[in-house]
XYZ file of C-alpha atoms in Angstrom:
560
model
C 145.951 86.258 104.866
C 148.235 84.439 107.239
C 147.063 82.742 110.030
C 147.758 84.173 113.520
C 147.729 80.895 114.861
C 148.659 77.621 114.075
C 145.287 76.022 115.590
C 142.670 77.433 113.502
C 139.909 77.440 116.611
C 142.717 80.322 118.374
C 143.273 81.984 114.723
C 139.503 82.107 114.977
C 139.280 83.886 118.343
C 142.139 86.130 117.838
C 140.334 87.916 114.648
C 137.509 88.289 116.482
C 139.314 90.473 119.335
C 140.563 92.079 116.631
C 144.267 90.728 116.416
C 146.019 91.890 113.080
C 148.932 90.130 113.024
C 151.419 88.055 114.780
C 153.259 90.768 116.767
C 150.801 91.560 118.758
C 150.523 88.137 120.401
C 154.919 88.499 120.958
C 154.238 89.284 124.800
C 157.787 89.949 125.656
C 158.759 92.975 127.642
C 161.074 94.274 125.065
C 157.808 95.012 122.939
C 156.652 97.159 125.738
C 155.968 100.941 124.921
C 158.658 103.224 125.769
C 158.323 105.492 128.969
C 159.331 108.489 127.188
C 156.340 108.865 124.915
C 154.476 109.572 128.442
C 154.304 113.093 128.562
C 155.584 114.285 131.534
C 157.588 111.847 132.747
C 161.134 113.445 131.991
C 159.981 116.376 134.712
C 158.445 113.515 136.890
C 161.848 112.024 136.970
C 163.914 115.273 137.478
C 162.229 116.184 140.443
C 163.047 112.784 141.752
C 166.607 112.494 141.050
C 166.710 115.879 142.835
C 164.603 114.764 146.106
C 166.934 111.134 146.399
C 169.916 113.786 146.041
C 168.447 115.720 148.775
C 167.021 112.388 150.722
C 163.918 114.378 150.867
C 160.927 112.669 152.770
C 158.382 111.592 150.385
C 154.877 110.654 151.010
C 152.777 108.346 148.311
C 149.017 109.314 148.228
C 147.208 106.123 147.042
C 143.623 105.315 146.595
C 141.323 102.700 148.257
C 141.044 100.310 145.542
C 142.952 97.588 144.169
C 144.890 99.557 141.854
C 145.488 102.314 144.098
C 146.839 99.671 146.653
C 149.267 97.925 144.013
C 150.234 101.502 142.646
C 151.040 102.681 146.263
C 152.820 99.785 147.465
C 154.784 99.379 143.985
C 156.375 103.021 144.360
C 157.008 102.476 148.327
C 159.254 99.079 146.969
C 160.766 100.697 143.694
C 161.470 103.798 145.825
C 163.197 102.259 148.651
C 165.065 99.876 146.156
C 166.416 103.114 144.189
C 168.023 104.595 147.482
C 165.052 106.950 149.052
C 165.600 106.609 152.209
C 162.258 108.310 153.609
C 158.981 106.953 152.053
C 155.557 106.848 153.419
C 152.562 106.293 151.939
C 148.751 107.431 152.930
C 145.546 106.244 151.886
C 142.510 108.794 152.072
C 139.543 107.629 154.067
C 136.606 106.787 151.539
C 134.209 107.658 154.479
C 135.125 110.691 155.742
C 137.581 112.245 153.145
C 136.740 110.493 150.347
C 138.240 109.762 146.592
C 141.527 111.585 145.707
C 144.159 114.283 147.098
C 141.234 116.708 149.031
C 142.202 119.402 151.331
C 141.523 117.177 154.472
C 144.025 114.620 152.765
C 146.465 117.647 152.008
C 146.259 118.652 155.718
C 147.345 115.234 156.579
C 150.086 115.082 154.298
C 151.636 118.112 156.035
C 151.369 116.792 159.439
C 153.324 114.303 157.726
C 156.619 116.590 157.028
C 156.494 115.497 153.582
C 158.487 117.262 151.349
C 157.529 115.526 148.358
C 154.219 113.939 147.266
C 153.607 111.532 144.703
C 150.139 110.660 143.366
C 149.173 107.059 142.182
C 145.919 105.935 140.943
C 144.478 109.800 141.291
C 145.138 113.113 141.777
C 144.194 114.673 138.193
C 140.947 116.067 139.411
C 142.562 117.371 143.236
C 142.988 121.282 142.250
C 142.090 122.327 145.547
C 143.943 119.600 147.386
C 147.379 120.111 145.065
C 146.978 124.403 145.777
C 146.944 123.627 149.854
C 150.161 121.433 149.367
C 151.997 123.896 146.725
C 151.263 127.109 149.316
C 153.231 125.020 151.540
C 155.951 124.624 149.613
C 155.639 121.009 149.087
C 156.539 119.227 145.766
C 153.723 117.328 143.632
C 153.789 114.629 140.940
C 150.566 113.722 140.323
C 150.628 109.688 138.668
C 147.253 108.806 137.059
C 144.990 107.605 134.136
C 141.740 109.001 135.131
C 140.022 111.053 133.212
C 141.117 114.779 133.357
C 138.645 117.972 133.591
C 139.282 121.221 132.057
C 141.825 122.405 134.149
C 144.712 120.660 135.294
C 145.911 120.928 138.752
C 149.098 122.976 139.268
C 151.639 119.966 139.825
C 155.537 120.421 139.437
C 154.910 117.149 136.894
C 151.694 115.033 135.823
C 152.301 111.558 134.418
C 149.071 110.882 133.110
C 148.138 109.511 129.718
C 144.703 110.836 129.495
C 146.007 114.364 129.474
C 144.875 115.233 125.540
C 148.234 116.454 124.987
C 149.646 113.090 125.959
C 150.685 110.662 123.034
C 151.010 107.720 125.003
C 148.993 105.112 122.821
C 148.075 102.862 125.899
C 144.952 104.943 126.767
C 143.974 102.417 129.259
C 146.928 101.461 131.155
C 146.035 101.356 134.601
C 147.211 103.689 137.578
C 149.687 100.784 138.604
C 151.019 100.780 134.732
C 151.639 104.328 135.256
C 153.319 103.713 138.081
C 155.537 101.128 137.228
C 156.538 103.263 134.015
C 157.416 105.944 136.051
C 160.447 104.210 138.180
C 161.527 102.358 135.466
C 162.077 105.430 133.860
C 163.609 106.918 136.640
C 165.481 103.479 137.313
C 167.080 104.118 134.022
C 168.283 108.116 134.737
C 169.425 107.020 137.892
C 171.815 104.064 135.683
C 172.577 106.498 133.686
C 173.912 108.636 136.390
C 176.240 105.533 137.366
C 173.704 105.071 141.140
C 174.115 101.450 140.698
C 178.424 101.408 140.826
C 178.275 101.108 144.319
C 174.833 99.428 144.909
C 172.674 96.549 143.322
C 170.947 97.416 140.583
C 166.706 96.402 141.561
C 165.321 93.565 138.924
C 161.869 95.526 138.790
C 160.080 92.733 137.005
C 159.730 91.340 140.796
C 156.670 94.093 140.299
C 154.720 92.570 137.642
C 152.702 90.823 140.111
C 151.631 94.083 141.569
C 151.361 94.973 137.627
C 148.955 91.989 136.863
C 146.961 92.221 139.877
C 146.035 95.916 139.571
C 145.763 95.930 136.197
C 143.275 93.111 136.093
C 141.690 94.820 139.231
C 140.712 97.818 137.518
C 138.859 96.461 134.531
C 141.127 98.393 131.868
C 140.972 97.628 128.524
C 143.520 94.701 128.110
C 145.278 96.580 124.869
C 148.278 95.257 123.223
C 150.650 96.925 126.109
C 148.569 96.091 129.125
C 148.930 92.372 127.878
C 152.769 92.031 128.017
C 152.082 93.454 131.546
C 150.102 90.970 132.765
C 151.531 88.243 130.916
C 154.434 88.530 132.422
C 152.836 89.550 135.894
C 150.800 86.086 136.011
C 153.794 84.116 134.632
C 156.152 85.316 137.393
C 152.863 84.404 140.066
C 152.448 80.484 138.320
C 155.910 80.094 138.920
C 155.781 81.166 142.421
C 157.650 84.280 141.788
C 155.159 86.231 143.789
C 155.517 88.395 147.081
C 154.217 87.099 150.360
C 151.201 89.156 150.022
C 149.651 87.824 147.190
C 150.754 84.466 147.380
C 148.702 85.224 150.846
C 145.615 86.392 149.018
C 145.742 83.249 146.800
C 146.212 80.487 149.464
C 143.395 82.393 151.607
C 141.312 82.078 148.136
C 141.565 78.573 147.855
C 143.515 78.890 144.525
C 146.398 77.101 143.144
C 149.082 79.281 142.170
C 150.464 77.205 139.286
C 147.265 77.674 137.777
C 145.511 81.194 138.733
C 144.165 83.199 135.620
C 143.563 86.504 135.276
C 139.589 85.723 136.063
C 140.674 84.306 139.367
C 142.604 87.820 140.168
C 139.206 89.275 139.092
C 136.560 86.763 141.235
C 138.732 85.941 143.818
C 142.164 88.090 144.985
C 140.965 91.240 143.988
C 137.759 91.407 145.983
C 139.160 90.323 149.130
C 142.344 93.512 148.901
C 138.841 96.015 147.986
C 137.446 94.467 151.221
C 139.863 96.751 153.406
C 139.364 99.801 150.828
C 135.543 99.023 151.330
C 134.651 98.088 154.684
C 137.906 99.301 156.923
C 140.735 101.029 155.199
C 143.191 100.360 152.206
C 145.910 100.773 154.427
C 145.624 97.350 155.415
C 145.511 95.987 151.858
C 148.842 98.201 151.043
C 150.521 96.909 154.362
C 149.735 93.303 153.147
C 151.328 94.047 149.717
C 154.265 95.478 151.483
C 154.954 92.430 153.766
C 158.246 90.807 153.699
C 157.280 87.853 156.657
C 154.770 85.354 155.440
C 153.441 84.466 158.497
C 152.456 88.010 159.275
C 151.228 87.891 155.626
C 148.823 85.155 156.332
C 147.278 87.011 158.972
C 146.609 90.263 157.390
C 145.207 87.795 154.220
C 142.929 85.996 156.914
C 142.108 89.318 158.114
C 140.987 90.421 154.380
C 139.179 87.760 154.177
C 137.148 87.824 156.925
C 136.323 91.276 155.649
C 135.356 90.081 152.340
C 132.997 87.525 153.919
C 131.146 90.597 156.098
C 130.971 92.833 153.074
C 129.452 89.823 151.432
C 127.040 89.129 153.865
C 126.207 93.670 154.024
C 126.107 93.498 150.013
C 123.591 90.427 150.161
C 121.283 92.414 153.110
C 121.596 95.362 150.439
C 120.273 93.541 147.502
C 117.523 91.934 149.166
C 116.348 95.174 150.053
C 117.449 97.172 146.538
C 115.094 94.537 144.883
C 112.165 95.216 147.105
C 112.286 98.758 146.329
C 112.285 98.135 142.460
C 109.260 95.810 142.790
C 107.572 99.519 144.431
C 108.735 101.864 141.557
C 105.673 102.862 139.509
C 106.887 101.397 136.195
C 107.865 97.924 137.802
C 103.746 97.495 138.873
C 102.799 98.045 135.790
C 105.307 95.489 134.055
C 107.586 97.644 132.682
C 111.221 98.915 133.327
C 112.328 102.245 133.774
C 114.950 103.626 131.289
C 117.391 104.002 134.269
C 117.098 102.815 138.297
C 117.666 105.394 141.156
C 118.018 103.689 144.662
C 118.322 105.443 147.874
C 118.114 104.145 151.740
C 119.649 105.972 154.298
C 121.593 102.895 156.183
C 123.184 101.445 152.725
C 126.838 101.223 153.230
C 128.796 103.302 151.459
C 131.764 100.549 150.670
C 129.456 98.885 148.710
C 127.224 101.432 146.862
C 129.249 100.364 143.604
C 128.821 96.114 143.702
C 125.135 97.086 144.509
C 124.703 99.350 141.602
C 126.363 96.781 139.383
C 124.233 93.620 140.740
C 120.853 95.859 140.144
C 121.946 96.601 136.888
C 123.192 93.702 135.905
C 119.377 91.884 137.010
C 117.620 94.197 134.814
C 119.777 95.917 132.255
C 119.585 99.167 133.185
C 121.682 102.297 134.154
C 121.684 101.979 137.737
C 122.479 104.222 140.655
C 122.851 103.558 144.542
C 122.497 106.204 147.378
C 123.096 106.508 150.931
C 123.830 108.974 153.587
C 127.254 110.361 153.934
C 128.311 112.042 156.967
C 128.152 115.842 155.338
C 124.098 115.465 155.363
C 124.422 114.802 151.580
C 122.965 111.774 149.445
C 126.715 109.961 147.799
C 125.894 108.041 144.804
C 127.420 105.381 143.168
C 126.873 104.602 139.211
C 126.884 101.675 137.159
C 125.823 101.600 132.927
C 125.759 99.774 130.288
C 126.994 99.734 126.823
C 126.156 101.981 124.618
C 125.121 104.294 128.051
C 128.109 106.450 129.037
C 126.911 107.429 132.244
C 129.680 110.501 132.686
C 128.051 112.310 130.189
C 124.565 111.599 131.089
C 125.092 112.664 134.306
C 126.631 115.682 132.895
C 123.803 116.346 130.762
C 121.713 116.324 133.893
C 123.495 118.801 135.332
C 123.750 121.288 132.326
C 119.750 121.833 132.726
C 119.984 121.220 136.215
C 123.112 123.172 137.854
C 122.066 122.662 141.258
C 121.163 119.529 141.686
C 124.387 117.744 142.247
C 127.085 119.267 144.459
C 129.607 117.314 142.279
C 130.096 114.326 140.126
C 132.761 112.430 137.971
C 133.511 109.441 136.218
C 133.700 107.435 132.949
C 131.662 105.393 130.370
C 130.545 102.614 132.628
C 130.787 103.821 136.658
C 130.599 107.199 137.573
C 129.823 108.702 141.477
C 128.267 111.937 142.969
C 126.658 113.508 145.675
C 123.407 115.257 145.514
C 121.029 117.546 148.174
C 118.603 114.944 149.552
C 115.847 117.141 148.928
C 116.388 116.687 145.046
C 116.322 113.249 145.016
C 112.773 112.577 143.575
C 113.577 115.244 140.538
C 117.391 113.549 140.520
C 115.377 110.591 139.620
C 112.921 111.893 137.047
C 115.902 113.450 135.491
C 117.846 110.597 135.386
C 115.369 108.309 133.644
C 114.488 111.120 130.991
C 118.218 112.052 130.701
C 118.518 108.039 129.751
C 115.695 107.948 127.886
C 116.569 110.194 125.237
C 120.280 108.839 125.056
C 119.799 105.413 124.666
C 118.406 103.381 121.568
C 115.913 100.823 122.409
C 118.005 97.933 121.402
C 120.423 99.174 123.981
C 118.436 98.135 126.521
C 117.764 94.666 125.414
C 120.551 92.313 127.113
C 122.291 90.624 124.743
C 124.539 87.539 125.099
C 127.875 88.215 122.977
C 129.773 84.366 122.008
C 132.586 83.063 120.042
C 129.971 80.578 118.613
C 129.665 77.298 118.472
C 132.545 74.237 119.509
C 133.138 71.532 116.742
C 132.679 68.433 118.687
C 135.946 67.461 117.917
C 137.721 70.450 120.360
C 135.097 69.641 123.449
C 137.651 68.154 125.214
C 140.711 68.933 127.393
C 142.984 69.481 124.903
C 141.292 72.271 123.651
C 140.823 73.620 127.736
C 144.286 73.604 127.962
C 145.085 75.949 124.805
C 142.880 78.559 125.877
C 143.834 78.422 129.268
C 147.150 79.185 127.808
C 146.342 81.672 125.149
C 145.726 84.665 127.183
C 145.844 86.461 129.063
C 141.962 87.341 128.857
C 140.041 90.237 130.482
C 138.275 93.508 129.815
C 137.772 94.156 126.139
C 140.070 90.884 125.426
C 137.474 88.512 126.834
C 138.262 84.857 127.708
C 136.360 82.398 124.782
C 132.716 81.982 125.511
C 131.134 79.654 122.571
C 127.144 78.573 122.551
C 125.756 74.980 121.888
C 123.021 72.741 122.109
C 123.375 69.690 124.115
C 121.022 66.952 125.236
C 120.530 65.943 129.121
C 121.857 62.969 130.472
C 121.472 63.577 134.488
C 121.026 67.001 136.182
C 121.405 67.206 139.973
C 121.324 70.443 142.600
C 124.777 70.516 144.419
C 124.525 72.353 147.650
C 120.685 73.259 147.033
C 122.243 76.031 144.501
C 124.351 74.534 141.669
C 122.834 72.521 138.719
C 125.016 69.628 137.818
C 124.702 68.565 134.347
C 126.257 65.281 132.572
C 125.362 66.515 129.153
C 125.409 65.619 125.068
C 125.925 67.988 122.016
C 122.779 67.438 120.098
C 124.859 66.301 117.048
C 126.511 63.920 118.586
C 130.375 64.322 120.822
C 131.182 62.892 123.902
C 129.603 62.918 127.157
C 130.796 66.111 129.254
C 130.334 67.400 132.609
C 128.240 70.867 133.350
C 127.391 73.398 135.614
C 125.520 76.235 136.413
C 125.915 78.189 139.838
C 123.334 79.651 142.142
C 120.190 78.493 139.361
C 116.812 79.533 140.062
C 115.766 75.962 142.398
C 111.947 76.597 141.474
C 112.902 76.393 138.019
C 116.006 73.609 138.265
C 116.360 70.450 137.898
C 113.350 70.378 136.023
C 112.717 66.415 134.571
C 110.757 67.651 132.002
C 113.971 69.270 130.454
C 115.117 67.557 128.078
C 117.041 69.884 125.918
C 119.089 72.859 126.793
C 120.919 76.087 124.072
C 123.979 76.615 126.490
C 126.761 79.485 126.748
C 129.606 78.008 128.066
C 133.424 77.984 129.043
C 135.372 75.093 128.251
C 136.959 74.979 131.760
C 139.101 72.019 133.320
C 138.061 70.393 136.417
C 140.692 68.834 138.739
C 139.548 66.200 141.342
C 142.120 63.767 143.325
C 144.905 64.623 140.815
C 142.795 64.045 138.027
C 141.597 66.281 134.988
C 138.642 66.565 133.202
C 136.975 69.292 130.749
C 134.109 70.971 131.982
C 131.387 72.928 130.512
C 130.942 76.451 133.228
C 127.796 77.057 132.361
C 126.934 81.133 132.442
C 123.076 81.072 130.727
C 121.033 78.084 129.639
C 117.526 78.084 128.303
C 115.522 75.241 127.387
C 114.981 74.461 123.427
C-alpha cells in the first residue's frame, strides 16, 4: 500500500480519517466538483441571465447564522460584480418571524418591489412563504442544503443537494458552498455569452474567505470538496487576501492572520458574526461582510464584539440556572441521569437556546433540549444530541404517537428546533426521555474520548506542531490530531485562578514540555499530591516575545 504521506505520523492520521489515496489530499480548485452535477442549477442560472437582461430588482433572503450571513453577502458581491444592478438582501427576524422564507418574511419582500428572490442558507422547507411570493408574480430560486420534507416548495428553480433526486456527491456542502457554486456557474453562462468583452471579468476566488468562514461556521462535514474550499479560503485569509470584514473579526479576536486555523474561525470569528444573528439582527453581521472601508469595518467588528461579550455573559446567567434545575429533576436526586434533558424557563433568551442546549449536553451526555417563551404564547425549543441519537427522528417519533403535541418541528442528526403548547410540556418531557430511551443503546450514553493515540517522544516537539498545523485543514468529521499520553509532573500552577499550568514529562522518558488545561475544576487543581497524569492533548505552538515553543492544550486529564 503506498503511503499517503511522506511522514509516517501524517500517513498515520490520514488512514484514520479515512483518506484512500493521494488525490484526495491535491486541494487545488481544479479538483473541485463541477456545478453542473447540481441539479437545478442550469434553471437557477436561466432565470438569472434573464433578470440581469431585464435589470430586474432582486432581493437575497438570508438566514441569521454564520452561513446564512456569508451566503447572503457572497451573492450581494458576485451579483453586483456580474452586472445586476439592483440587489438587496433581507434577513428574517429570529424573534418575531423566525427561521426561513415565512409569510411575514414574504410580505416584506414585496414591500420590497422585488422582482426576483433568491434563497441562501434556507428556503427548502418555506411552502407557504414561496406560494405568497409566486401569487404575486414574483420569481423564486430557492439556494440550500437543508434537509428537504416531502414536498418541495413550488420555486421557478431549487439548487439544493439534499433534494433525493440530486446527484451532487458533496452531501454536506454548506449553504455558502451552494452559493458560491451557483454564480460561478452563472459566471461561466454569462462568459459564455461574451458579458465580459466590454467589462472585467470578477476573480471569484476573492470569495473563498466567505467560503471558509461559513463553511467552517456551520459544522459540515469537511468531505473531500468542502476541503479544497476552505483550503483555499484560509490560504487567501493567511496571506492577507481577506475583505475588511473579516480581517475586522480577526483583529477584534485577538488573532494573527498569518496564522488563523480553521478552529480559530470556529472558537473565535464565527461566534462573534452569530452574536448579531443571536442577540440583535444578522443584518449587522451581513453589512460587516459587505464593507468596503476598514475603519467603518472596525466599528461594526467592535460592535460584534461587544455583542458576543453580552451574549456571553446571558449564556453564563442561563447555565447557572439550567444546572440548578437538573440538580431538581427526579432522576438527578436519586443519582441517576435521565435518558434525555428537557429544560424550560420562561425568561431564557431565545438567541441562545442552542449554545445552552449544547453546554447541558455536553456536561452530562445527554440529548438535551432548551425552552423559552416566544412571543406567539408558545414554548420554542432548541435541540442538541449526541452520536448515535438523531434527534430529527426522535422528535418525529414523538410526534407520530403524539400529533398534537408540537405545533411544528425540524432538523437533523445532531440539532433540531420546535415549538410546543406550554400546557404539554410535562408529557413533552416524559415523551422525550421514553422516546430516547428506547432509541439509544446504553453504551451510547457513556462519553467516550475518541484519540489518534499516543506521540513517540521523538515528534513532541515543534517540528511535529508545525506539520499538523499545516496538514489541514481540520474540522467536522476531519478532526484536527488529538493523541493521549502519560506524563509525569514537574510544576503545576493556576493562571488567572482558572487555568492549570503544567511543565510536564512523558512517563517514558522525552523532553520537558509545557501544558495546559483551561477553566479546571480549582477544588480539584493544582492538587500536590498529583503526581501522575493520562492526558489528551493537542500538540499546539505557543508564541511569546517572538519566540516559539510546542505546547501540550490539554482537553481531559485524569490522574493515574
Amino acid at each position: 500500500m503506498a503511503p499517503l504521506h511522506s511522514h509516517p505520523l501524517l500517513d498515520r492520521l490520514y488512514r484514520i480519517r479515512h483518506v484512500e489515496d493521494q488525490t484526495q489530499l491535491n486541494y487545488t480548485l481544479a479538483n473541485m466538483l463541477p456545478p453542473n452535477l447540481l441539479q437545478g442549477m442550469q434553471a437557477a442560472v436561466d432565470l438569472l441571465i434573464d433578470v440581469r437582461a431585464k435589470q430586474q430588482k432582486i432581493v437575497i433572503v438570508g438566514d441569521f447564522d454564520a452561513d446564512g450571513a456569508t451566503s447572503t453577502a457572497l451573492c450581494v458581491t458576485a451579483l453586483k460584480q456580474l452586472g445586476f444592478t439592483q440587489v438587496a438582501f433581507i434577513i428574517p427576524d429570529r424573534f418575531t418571524q423566525g427561521y426561513g422564507l415565512s409569510v411575514s418574511v414574504a410580505d416584506t419582500v414585496l414591500s420590497t418591489g422585488a422582482e426576483c428572490v433568491i434563497t441562501v442558507d434556507n428556503g427548502i422547507s418555506s411552502i407557504d412563504g414561496i406560494k405568497t411570493l409566486k401569487n404575486s408574480g414574483v420569481r423564486v430560486l430557492i439556494t440550500d442544503h437543508h434537509l428537504p420534507g416531502e414536498t418541495l416548495p413550488n420555486a421557478d428553480a431549487i439548487v439544493n443537494p439534499n433534494v433525493a433526486s440530486c446527484a451532487f456527491p458533496s452531501k454536506s456542502i454548506a449553504g455558502v458552498g451552494v452559493a458560491f457554486y451557483l454564480m460561478i456557474a452563472l459566471r461561466a453562462k454569462l462568459r459564455e455569452q461574451g458579458a465580459f468583452a466590454q467589462q472585467k471579468e470578477p476573480d471569484f476566488r476573492e470569495l473563498l474567505d466567505l467560503v471558509a468562514l461559513g463553511t467552517v461556521a456551520d459544522v459540515v462535514a469537511l468531505d473531500y470538496n468542502n476541503r479544497i474550499l476552505v483550503q483555499h479560503g484560509m490560504a487567501r485569509i493567511q496571506k492577507g487576501q481577506v475583505r475588511p470584514g473579516i480581517r475586522a473579526l480577526i483583529e477584534v479576536s485577538n488573532r494573527q492572520l498569518s496564522r488563523l486555523s480553521t478552529s480559530d474561525l470556529s472558537f473565535a470569528i464565527a461566534p462573534r458574526l452569530n452574536a448579531a444573528g443571536r442577540l440583535d439582527n444578522m443584518a449587522t453581521g451581513v453589512e460587516l461582510l459587505l464593507c468596503d472601508d476598514p475603519a467603518q469595518a472596525n466599528q461594526l467588528a467592535s460592535d460584534l464584539d461587544a455583542l458576543n461579550q453580552e451574549r456571553r455573559t446571558i449564556e453564563a446567567g442561563m447555565k447557572a440556572e439550567a444546572l440548578h434545575l437538573c440538580q431538581n429533576l427526579p432522576q438527578f436526586e436519586n443519582n441517576t441521569l435521565p435518558y434525555a434533558i428537557a429544560l424550560y424557563q420562561k425568561d431564557w433568551h431565545q438567541g441562545v437556546l442552542g449554545i445552552l442546549a449544547s453546554r447541558i449536553k455536553d456536561k452530562y451526555h445527554r440529548p438535551t433540549i432548551t425552552f423559552t417563551d416566544d412571543e406567539s404564547g408558545l414554548l420554542r425549543g432548541s435541540a442538541r444530541s449526541i452520536d448515535g441519537v438523531h434527534i430529527r427522528d426522535v422528535l418525529a417519533r414523538i410526534d407520530s404517537q403524539n400529533p398534537e403535541m408540537m405545533t411544528k418541528f425540524g432538523g437533523h442528526a445532531m440539532a433540531a428546533g420546535l415549538s410546543l403548547r406550554t400546557e404539554k410540556l410535562e408529557k413533552f418531557q416524559r415523551a422525550f426521555n421514553q422516546a430516547v430511551q428506547d432509541i439509544a443503546q446504553p453504551e451510547q450514553l457513556q462519553p467516550v474520548i475518541w484519540t489518534d493515540g499516543e506521540l513517540k517522544s521523538e515528534w513532541l516537539n515543534l517540528e511535529t506542531a508545525k506539520l499538523l498545523q499545516q496538514a489541514g485543514p481540520w474540522g467536522q468529521a476531519f478532526p484536527a490530531p488529538v493523541f493521549d499520553g502519560k506524563f509525569r509532573i514537574i510544576k503545576q500552577t493556576l493562571l488567572k485562578g482558572a487555568h492549570l499550568k503544567l511543565l510536564l514529562e512523558p512517563i517514558h522518558g522525552g523532553p520537558l514540555l509545557d501544558g495546559i488545561a483551561f477553566n479546571v475544576d480549582t477544588t480539584l487543581h493544582p492538587d500536590p499530591a498529583m503526581k501522575t497524569l493520562h492526558l489528551v492533548y493537542r500538540l499546539d505552538i505557543n508564541e511569546f516575545r517572538g519566540q516559539q515553543s510546542v505546547q501540550l492544550m490539554i482537553e481531559h486529564l485524569e490522574p493515574l
